[in-house]
Short mmCIF file of C-alpha atoms in Angstrom, two decimals:
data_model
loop_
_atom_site.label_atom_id
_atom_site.label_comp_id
_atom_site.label_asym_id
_atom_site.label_seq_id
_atom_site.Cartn_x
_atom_site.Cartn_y
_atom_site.Cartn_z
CA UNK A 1 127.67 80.24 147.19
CA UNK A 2 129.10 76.97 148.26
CA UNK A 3 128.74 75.31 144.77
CA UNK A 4 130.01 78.78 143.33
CA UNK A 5 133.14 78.02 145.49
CA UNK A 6 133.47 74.85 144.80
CA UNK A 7 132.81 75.37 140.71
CA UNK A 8 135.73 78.24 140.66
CA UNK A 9 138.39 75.66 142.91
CA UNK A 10 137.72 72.48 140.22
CA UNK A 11 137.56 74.90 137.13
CA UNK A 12 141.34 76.18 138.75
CA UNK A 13 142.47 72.67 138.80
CA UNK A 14 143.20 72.62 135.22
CA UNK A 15 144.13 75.85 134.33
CA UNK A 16 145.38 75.08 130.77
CA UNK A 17 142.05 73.47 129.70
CA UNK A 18 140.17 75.93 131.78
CA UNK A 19 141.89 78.84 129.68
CA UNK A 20 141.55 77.70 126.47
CA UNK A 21 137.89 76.94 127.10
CA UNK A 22 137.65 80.21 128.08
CA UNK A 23 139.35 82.13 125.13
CA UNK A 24 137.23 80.38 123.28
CA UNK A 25 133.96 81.63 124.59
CA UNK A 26 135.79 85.05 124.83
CA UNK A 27 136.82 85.06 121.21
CA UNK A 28 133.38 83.32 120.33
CA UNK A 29 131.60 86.59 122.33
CA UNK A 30 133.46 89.09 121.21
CA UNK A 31 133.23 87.93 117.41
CA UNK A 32 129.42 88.54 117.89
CA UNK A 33 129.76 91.52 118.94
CA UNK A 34 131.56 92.89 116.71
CA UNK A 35 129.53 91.23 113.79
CA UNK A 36 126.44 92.56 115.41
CA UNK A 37 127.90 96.32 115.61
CA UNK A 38 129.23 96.52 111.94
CA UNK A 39 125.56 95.36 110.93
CA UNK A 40 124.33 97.85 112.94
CA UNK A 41 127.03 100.57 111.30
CA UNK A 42 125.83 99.40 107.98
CA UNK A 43 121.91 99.43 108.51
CA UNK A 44 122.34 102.58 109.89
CA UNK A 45 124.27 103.67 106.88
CA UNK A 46 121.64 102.51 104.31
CA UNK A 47 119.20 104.21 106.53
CA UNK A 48 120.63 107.65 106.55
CA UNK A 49 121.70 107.59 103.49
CA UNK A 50 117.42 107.14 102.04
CA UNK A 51 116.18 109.20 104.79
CA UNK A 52 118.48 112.29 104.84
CA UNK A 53 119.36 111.66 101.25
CA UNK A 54 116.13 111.07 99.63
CA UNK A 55 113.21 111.25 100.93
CA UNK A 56 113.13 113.10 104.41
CA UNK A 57 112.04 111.01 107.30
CA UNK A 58 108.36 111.91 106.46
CA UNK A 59 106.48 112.48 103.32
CA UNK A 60 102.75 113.97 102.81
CA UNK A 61 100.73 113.77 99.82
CA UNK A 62 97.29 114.48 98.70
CA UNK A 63 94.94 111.57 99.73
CA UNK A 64 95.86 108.93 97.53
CA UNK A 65 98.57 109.98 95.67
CA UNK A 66 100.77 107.03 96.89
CA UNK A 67 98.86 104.25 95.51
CA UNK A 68 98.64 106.19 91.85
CA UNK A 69 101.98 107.36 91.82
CA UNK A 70 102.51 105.56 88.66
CA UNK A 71 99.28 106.86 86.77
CA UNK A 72 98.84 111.00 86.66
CA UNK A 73 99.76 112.33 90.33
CA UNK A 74 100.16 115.62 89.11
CA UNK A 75 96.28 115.99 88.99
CA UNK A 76 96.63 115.41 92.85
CA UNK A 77 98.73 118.20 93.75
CA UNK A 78 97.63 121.23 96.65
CA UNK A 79 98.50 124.52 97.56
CA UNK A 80 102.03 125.28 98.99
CA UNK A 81 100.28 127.59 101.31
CA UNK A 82 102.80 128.87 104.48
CA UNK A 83 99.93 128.40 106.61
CA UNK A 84 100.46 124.26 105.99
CA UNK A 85 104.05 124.91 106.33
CA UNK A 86 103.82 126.20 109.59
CA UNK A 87 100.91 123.96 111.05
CA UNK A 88 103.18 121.06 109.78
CA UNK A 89 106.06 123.04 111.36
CA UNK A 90 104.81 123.27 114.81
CA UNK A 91 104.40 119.42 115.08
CA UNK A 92 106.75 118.06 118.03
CA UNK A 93 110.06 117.00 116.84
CA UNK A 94 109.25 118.23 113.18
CA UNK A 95 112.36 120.57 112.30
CA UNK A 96 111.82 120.97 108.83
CA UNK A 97 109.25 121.26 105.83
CA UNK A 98 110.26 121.01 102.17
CA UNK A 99 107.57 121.60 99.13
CA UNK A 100 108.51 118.94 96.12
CA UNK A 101 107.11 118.07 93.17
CA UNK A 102 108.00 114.76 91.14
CA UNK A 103 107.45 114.28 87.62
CA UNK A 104 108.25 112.57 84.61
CA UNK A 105 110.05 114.47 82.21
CA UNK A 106 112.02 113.99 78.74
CA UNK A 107 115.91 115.22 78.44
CA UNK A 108 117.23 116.48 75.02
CA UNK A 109 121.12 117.49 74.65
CA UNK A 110 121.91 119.62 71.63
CA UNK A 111 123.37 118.96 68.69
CA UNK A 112 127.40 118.47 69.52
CA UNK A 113 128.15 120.84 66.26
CA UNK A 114 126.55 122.82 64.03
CA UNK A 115 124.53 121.08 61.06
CA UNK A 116 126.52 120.98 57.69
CA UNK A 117 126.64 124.06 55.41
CA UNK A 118 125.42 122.36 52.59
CA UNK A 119 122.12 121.10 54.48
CA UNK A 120 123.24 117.60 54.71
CA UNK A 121 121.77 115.84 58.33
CA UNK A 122 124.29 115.35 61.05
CA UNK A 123 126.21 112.20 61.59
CA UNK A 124 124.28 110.18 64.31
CA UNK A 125 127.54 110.87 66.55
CA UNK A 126 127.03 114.58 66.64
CA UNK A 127 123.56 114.28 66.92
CA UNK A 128 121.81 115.45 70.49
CA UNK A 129 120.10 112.72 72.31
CA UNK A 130 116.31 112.65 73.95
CA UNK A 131 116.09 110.10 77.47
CA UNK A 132 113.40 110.32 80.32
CA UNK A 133 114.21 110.24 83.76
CA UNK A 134 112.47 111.40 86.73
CA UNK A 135 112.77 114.69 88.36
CA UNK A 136 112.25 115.65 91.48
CA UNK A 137 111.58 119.58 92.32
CA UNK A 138 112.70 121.20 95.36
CA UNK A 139 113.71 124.70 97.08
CA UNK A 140 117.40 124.37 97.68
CA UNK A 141 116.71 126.81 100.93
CA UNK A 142 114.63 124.12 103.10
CA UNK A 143 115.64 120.76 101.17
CA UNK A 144 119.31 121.02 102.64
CA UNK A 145 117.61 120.80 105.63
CA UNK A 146 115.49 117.50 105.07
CA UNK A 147 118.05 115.97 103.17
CA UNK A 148 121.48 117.09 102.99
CA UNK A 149 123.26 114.44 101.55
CA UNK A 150 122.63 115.73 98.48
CA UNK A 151 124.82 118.46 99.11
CA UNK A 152 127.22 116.09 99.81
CA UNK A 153 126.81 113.80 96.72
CA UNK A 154 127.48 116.35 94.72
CA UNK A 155 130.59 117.41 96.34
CA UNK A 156 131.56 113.80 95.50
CA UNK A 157 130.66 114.35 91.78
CA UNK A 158 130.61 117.64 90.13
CA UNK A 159 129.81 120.95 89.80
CA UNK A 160 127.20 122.45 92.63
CA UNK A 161 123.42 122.46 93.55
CA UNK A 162 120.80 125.28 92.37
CA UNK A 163 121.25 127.78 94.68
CA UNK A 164 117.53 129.30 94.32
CA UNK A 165 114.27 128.20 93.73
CA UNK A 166 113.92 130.12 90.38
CA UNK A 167 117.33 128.84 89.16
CA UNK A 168 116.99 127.84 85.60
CA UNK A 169 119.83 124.68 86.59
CA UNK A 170 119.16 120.84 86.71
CA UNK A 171 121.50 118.23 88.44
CA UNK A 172 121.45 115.32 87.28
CA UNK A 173 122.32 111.07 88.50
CA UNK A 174 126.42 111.29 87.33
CA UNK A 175 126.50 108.11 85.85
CA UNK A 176 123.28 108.87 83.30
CA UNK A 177 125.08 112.20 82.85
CA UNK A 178 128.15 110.49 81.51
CA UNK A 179 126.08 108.04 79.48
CA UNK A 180 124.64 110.59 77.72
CA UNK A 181 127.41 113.21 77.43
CA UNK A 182 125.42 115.94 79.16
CA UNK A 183 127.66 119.31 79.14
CA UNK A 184 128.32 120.75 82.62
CA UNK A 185 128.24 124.00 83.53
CA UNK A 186 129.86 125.72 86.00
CA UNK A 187 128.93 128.75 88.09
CA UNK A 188 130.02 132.04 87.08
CA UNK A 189 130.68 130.90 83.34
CA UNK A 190 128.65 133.08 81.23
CA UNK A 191 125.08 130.28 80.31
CA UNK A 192 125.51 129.19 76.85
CA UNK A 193 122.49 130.35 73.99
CA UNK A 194 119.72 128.42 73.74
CA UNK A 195 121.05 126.28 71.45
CA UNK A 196 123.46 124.88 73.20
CA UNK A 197 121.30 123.86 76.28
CA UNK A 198 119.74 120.98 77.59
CA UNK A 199 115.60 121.14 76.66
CA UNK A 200 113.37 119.50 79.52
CA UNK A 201 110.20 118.43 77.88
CA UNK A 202 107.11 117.68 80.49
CA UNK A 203 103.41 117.09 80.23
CA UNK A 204 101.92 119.42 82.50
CA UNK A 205 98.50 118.87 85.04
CA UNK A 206 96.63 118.91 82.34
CA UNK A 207 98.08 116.63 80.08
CA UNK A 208 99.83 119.72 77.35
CA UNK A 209 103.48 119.30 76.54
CA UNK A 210 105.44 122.07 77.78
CA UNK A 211 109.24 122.75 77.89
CA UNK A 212 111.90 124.60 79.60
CA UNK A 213 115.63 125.60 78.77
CA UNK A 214 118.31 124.46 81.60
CA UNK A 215 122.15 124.00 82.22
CA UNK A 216 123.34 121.16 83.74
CA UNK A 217 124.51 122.80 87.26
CA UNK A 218 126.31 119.51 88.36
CA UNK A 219 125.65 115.48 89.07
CA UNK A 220 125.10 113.24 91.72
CA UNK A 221 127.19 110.54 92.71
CA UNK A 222 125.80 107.25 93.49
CA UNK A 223 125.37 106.72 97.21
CA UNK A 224 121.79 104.32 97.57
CA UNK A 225 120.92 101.56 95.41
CA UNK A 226 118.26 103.39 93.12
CA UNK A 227 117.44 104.23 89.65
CA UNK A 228 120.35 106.37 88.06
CA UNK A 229 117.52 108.15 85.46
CA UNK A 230 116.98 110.71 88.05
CA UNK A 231 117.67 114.19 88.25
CA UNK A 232 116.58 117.71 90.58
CA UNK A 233 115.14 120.71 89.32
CA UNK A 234 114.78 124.03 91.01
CA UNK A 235 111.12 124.20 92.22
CA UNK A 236 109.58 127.59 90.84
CA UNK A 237 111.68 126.22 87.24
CA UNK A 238 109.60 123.00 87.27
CA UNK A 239 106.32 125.13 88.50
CA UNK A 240 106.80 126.93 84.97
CA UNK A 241 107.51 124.20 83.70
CA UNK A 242 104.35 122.26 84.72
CA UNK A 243 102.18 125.29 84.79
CA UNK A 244 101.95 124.68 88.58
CA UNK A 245 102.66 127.88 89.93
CA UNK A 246 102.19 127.78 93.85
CA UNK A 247 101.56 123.70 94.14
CA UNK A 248 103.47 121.41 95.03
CA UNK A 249 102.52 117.31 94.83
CA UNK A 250 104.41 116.71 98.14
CA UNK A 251 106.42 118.00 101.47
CA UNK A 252 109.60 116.12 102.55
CA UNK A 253 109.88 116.54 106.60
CA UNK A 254 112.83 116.20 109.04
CA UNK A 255 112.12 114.39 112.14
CA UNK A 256 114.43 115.56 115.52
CA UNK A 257 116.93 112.97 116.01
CA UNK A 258 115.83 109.78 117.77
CA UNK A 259 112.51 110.87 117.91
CA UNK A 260 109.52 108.38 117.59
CA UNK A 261 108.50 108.23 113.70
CA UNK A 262 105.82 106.10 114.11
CA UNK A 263 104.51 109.02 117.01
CA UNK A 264 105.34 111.82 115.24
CA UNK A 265 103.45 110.68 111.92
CA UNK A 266 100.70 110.08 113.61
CA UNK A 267 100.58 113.21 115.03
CA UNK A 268 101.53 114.95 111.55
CA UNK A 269 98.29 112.90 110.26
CA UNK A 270 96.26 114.44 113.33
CA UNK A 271 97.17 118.06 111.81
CA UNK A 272 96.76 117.54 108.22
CA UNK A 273 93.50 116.13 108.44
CA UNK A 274 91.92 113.74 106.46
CA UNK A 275 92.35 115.33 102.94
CA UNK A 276 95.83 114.01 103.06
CA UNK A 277 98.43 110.68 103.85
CA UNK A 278 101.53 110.73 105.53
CA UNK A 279 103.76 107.89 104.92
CA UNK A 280 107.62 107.14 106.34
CA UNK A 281 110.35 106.81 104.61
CA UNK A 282 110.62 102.94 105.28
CA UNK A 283 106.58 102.68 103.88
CA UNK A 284 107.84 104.36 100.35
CA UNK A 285 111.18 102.02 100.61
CA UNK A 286 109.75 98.56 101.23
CA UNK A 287 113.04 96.95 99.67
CA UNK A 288 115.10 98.67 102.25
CA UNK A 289 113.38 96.86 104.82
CA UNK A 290 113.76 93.77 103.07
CA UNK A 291 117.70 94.40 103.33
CA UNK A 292 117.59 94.84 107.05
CA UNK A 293 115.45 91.68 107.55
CA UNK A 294 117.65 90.10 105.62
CA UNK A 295 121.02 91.18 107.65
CA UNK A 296 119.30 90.13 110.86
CA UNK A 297 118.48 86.72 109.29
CA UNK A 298 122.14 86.14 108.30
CA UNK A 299 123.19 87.64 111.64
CA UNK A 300 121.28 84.78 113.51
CA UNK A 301 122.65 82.23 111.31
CA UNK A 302 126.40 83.49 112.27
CA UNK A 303 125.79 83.98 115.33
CA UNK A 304 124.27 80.35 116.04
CA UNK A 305 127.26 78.94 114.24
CA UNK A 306 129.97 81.05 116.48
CA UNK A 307 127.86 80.05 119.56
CA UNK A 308 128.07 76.18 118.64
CA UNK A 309 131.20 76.01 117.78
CA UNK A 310 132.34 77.85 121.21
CA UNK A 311 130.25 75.38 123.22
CA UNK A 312 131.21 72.34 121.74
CA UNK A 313 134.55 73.52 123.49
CA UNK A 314 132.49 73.86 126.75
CA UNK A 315 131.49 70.24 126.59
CA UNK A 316 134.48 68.80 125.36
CA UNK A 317 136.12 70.59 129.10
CA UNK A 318 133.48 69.24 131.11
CA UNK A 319 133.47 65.66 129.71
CA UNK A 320 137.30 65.58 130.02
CA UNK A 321 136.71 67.48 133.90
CA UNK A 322 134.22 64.14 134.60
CA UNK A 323 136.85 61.75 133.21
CA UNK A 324 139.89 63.02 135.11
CA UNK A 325 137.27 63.11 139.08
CA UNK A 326 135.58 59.80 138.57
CA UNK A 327 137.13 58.62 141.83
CA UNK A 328 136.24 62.02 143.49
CA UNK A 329 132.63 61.73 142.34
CA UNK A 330 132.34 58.10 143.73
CA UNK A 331 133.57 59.58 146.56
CA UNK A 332 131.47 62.58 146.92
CA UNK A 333 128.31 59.97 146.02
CA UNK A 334 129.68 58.04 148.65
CA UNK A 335 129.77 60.06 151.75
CA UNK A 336 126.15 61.68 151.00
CA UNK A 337 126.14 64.02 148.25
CA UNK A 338 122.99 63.44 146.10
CA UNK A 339 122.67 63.01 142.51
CA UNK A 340 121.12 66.07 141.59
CA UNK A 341 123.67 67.57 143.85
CA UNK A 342 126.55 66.64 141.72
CA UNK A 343 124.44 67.89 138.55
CA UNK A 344 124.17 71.17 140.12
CA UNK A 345 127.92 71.30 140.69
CA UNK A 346 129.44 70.85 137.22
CA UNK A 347 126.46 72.88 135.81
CA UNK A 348 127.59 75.77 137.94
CA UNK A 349 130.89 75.16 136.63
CA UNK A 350 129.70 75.79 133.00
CA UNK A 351 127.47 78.78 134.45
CA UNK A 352 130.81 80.10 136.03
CA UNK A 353 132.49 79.91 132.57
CA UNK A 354 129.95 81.33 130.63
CA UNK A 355 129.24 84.11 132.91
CA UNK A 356 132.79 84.99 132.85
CA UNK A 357 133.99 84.25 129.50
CA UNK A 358 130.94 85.59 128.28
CA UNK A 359 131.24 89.04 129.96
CA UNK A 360 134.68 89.76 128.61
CA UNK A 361 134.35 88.83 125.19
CA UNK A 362 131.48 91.35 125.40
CA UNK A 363 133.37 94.11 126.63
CA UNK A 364 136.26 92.90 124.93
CA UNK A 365 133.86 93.21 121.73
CA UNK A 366 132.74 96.37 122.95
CA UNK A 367 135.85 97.83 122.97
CA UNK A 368 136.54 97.16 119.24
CA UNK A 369 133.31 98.53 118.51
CA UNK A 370 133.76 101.35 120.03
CA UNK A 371 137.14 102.37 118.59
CA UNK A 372 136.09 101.63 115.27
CA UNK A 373 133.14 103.74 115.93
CA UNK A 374 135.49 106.56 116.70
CA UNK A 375 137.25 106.00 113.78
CA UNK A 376 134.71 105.34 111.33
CA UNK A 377 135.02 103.01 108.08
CA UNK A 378 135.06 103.99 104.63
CA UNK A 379 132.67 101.70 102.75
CA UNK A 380 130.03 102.55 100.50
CA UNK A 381 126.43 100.71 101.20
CA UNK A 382 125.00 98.17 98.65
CA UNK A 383 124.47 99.49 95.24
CA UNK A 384 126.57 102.58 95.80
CA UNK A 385 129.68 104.06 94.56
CA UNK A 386 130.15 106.64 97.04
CA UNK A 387 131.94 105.97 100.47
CA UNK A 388 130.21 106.49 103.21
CA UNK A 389 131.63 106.42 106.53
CA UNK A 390 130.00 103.29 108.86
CA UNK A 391 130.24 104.05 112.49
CA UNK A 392 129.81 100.32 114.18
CA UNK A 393 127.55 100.40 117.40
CA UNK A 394 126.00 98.38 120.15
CA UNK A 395 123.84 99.18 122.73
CA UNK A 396 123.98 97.89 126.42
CA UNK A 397 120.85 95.53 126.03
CA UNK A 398 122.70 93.40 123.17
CA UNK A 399 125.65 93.30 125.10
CA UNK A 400 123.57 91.86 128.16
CA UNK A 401 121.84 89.31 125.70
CA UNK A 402 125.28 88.43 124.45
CA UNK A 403 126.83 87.67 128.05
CA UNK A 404 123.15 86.09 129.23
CA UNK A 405 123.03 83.77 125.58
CA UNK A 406 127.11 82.27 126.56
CA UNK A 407 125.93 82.01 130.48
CA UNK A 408 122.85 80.00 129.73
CA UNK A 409 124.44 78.03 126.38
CA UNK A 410 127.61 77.10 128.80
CA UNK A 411 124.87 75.82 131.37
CA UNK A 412 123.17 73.73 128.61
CA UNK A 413 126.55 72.29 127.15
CA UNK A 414 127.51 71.04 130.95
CA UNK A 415 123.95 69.26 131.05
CA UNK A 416 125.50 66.32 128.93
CA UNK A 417 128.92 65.76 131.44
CA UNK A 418 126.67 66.65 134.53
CA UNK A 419 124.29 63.70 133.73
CA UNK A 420 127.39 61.60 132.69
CA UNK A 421 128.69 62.60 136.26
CA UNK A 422 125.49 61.82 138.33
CA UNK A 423 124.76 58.35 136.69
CA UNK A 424 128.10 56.93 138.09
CA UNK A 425 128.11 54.39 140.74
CA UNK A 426 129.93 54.88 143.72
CA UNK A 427 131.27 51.66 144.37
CA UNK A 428 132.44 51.61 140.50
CA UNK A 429 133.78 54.73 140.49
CA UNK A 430 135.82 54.26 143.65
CA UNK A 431 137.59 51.39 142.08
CA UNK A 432 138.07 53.20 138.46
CA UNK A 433 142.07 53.82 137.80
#
């Protein structure tokens, strides 16, 4: 406590460097904490956005069906029976089940006019078009549950979701929409002959070609950085379609909110048995892990170059703080002190600084955080074109690390001057002017 003392007395002697050192390592702090919770308003962002937009927090599948997902995995489908549902449903922390199916499929608009009278072929302008995508089937009812930022994607776009299972509707990516010109149509128009409809072409589980009649219900904007050849289909529609009445190739789940996912798909395995896989969302998104690692990377490279910067300041102070007391030191050398004594002293002056400068640029960072948190930000994640509103946040143990990183970097930057200090000679130092 003596040293403390006498730190806080010397660092009060020169109050002008002393505060400028110390805005520094405020501003410094702070900076990093603010940095730190807009990554974290962002990650969470891109996380939400592919869990509760696309995929659910949980997905099961037949035994294998994830590693031939690109070859035929319609051939390893299963029953949609309710008694899955509900042993999947009484899982801790599960709160919803969703049946999908996914499937390749090929899109055909009709003809913009009627052909010619006199039996001559269509310009190619008025002619309909033919594209694949990739559909994905669900049951409006219990997907809006596992992920309801469809619902609002399409709000962002146009038209509206299916509203039943049987619905003979597709929505479909809004930018491939445009590309191709797909009509929309909206609810409570009377649906246009068959003529003028879109025609969904599919191979079905066992390899036939089968087809379906749909209007295009509405789009979806853009909100994760995906494939815009995709589309959603009604689920019984796509079981006609597929000639997969009953089955269902996956179920989407929704975990309770900050439950354990690693814990609760282990405990979803437990109850499926062995017959089937469960995989996160982050284990079907690889890339989206690779973003996070990424933001952390470039967060440690800021974050080292705030944290230098700041602490060059720190050693500038001290060396300047050894400079103006070289008489003192002699003088404190003199009459007893020891060497190490004197290190101890202007390291506890740099300890004293950091701590304090360190602690209110976190809450000072805090504080920005947390209004902007309140407030929200209106920026839409990589690859999107649809705002999304990032919350920053920080939690207490980063805010610690923060305060703990400028205490101990402030102690390390006084090492240099402290040393400087100790080496002098008391009979030189008495006689510097």
């Amino acid at each position: 406590m003596a040293l403390v003392k006498l730190a806080l007395r010397n660092l009060a002697r020169n109050k002008r460097r002393t505060a400028i050192t110390f805005v520094a390592l405020v501003a410094g702090v702070g900076a990093m904490v603010a940095i730190k919770g807009f990554m974290n308003g962002q990650r969470r962002q891109i996380l939400e956005n592919q869990q509760r937009g696309n995929l659910g927090a949980l997905q099961v599948h037949r035994k294998g069906y994830v590693a031939n997902v690109l070859a035929s995995p319609l051939t390893l489908d299963f029953a949609d029976s309710p008694a899955l549902r509900a042993t999947l449903a009484a899982v801790p922390a599960v709160v919803a089940v969703s049946p999908r199916i996914e499937f390749g499929a090929q899109l055909s608009t009709p003809d913009r006019r009627p052909p010619p009278d006199d039996g001559s072929d269509l310009p190619e302008a008025d002619r309909g078009q033919s594209s694949f995508l990739l559909f994905t089937a669900i049951d409006p009812a219990t997907e809006r549950v596992v992920t309801p930022k469809r619902w609002e994607w399409v709000s962002w776009a146009r038209g509206q979701m299916p509203r039943a299972a049987s619905d003979a509707q597709v929505v479909l990516n809004d930018d491939f929409a445009k590309g191709i010109a797909v009509p929309l149509w909206a609810a409570g128009e009377a649906v246009p002959p068959i003529e003028q409809q879109l025609a969904v072409l599919a191979p079905d589980r066992d390899g036939s070609l089968n087809g379906v009649n749909v209007v295009m219900a509405g789009t979806l904007a853009s909100a994760t950085p995906n494939d815009r050849r995709v589309g959603l289909m009604p689920l019984a529609t796509a079981q006609a379609l597929l000639r997969m009445e009953g089955r269902v190739t996956e179920y989407g789940l929704a975990v309770a909110e900050g439950a354990d996912l690693a814990e609760v798909k282990r405990l979803v395995e437990a109850a499926v048995g062995a017959d089937f896989e469960v995989h996160t969302w982050e284990e079907r998104l690889p890339f989206v892990r690779d973003i996070v690692d990424t933001q952390d990377f470039v967060f440690g490279i800021v974050s080292g170059i705030f944290l230098f910067v700041v602490l060059l300041g720190v050693v500038n102070a001290m060396l300047m703080s050894v400079l103006e007391r070289v008489r003192e030191i002699g003088t404190m050398l003199a009459v007893g002190m020891r060497r190490r004594q004197v290190v101890q002293l202007f390291i506890a002056e740099g300890v004293v600084l950091g701590l304090v400068g360190g602690a209110l640029g976190a809450l000072v960072g805090f504080a920005w955080v947390s209004w902007m948190n309140a407030r929200g930000l209106s920026i839409p994640a990589p690859g999107a074109k649809v705002p999304s509103l990032l919350r920053p946040s920080v939690d207490a143990a980063f805010l610690a690390r923060a305060t703990l990183q400028a205490t101990a970097g402030a102690a390390l930057a006084s090492l240099w001057p402290a040393w400087r200090a100790s080496r002098l000679r008391p009979v030189e130092a008495l006689a510097h002017t």
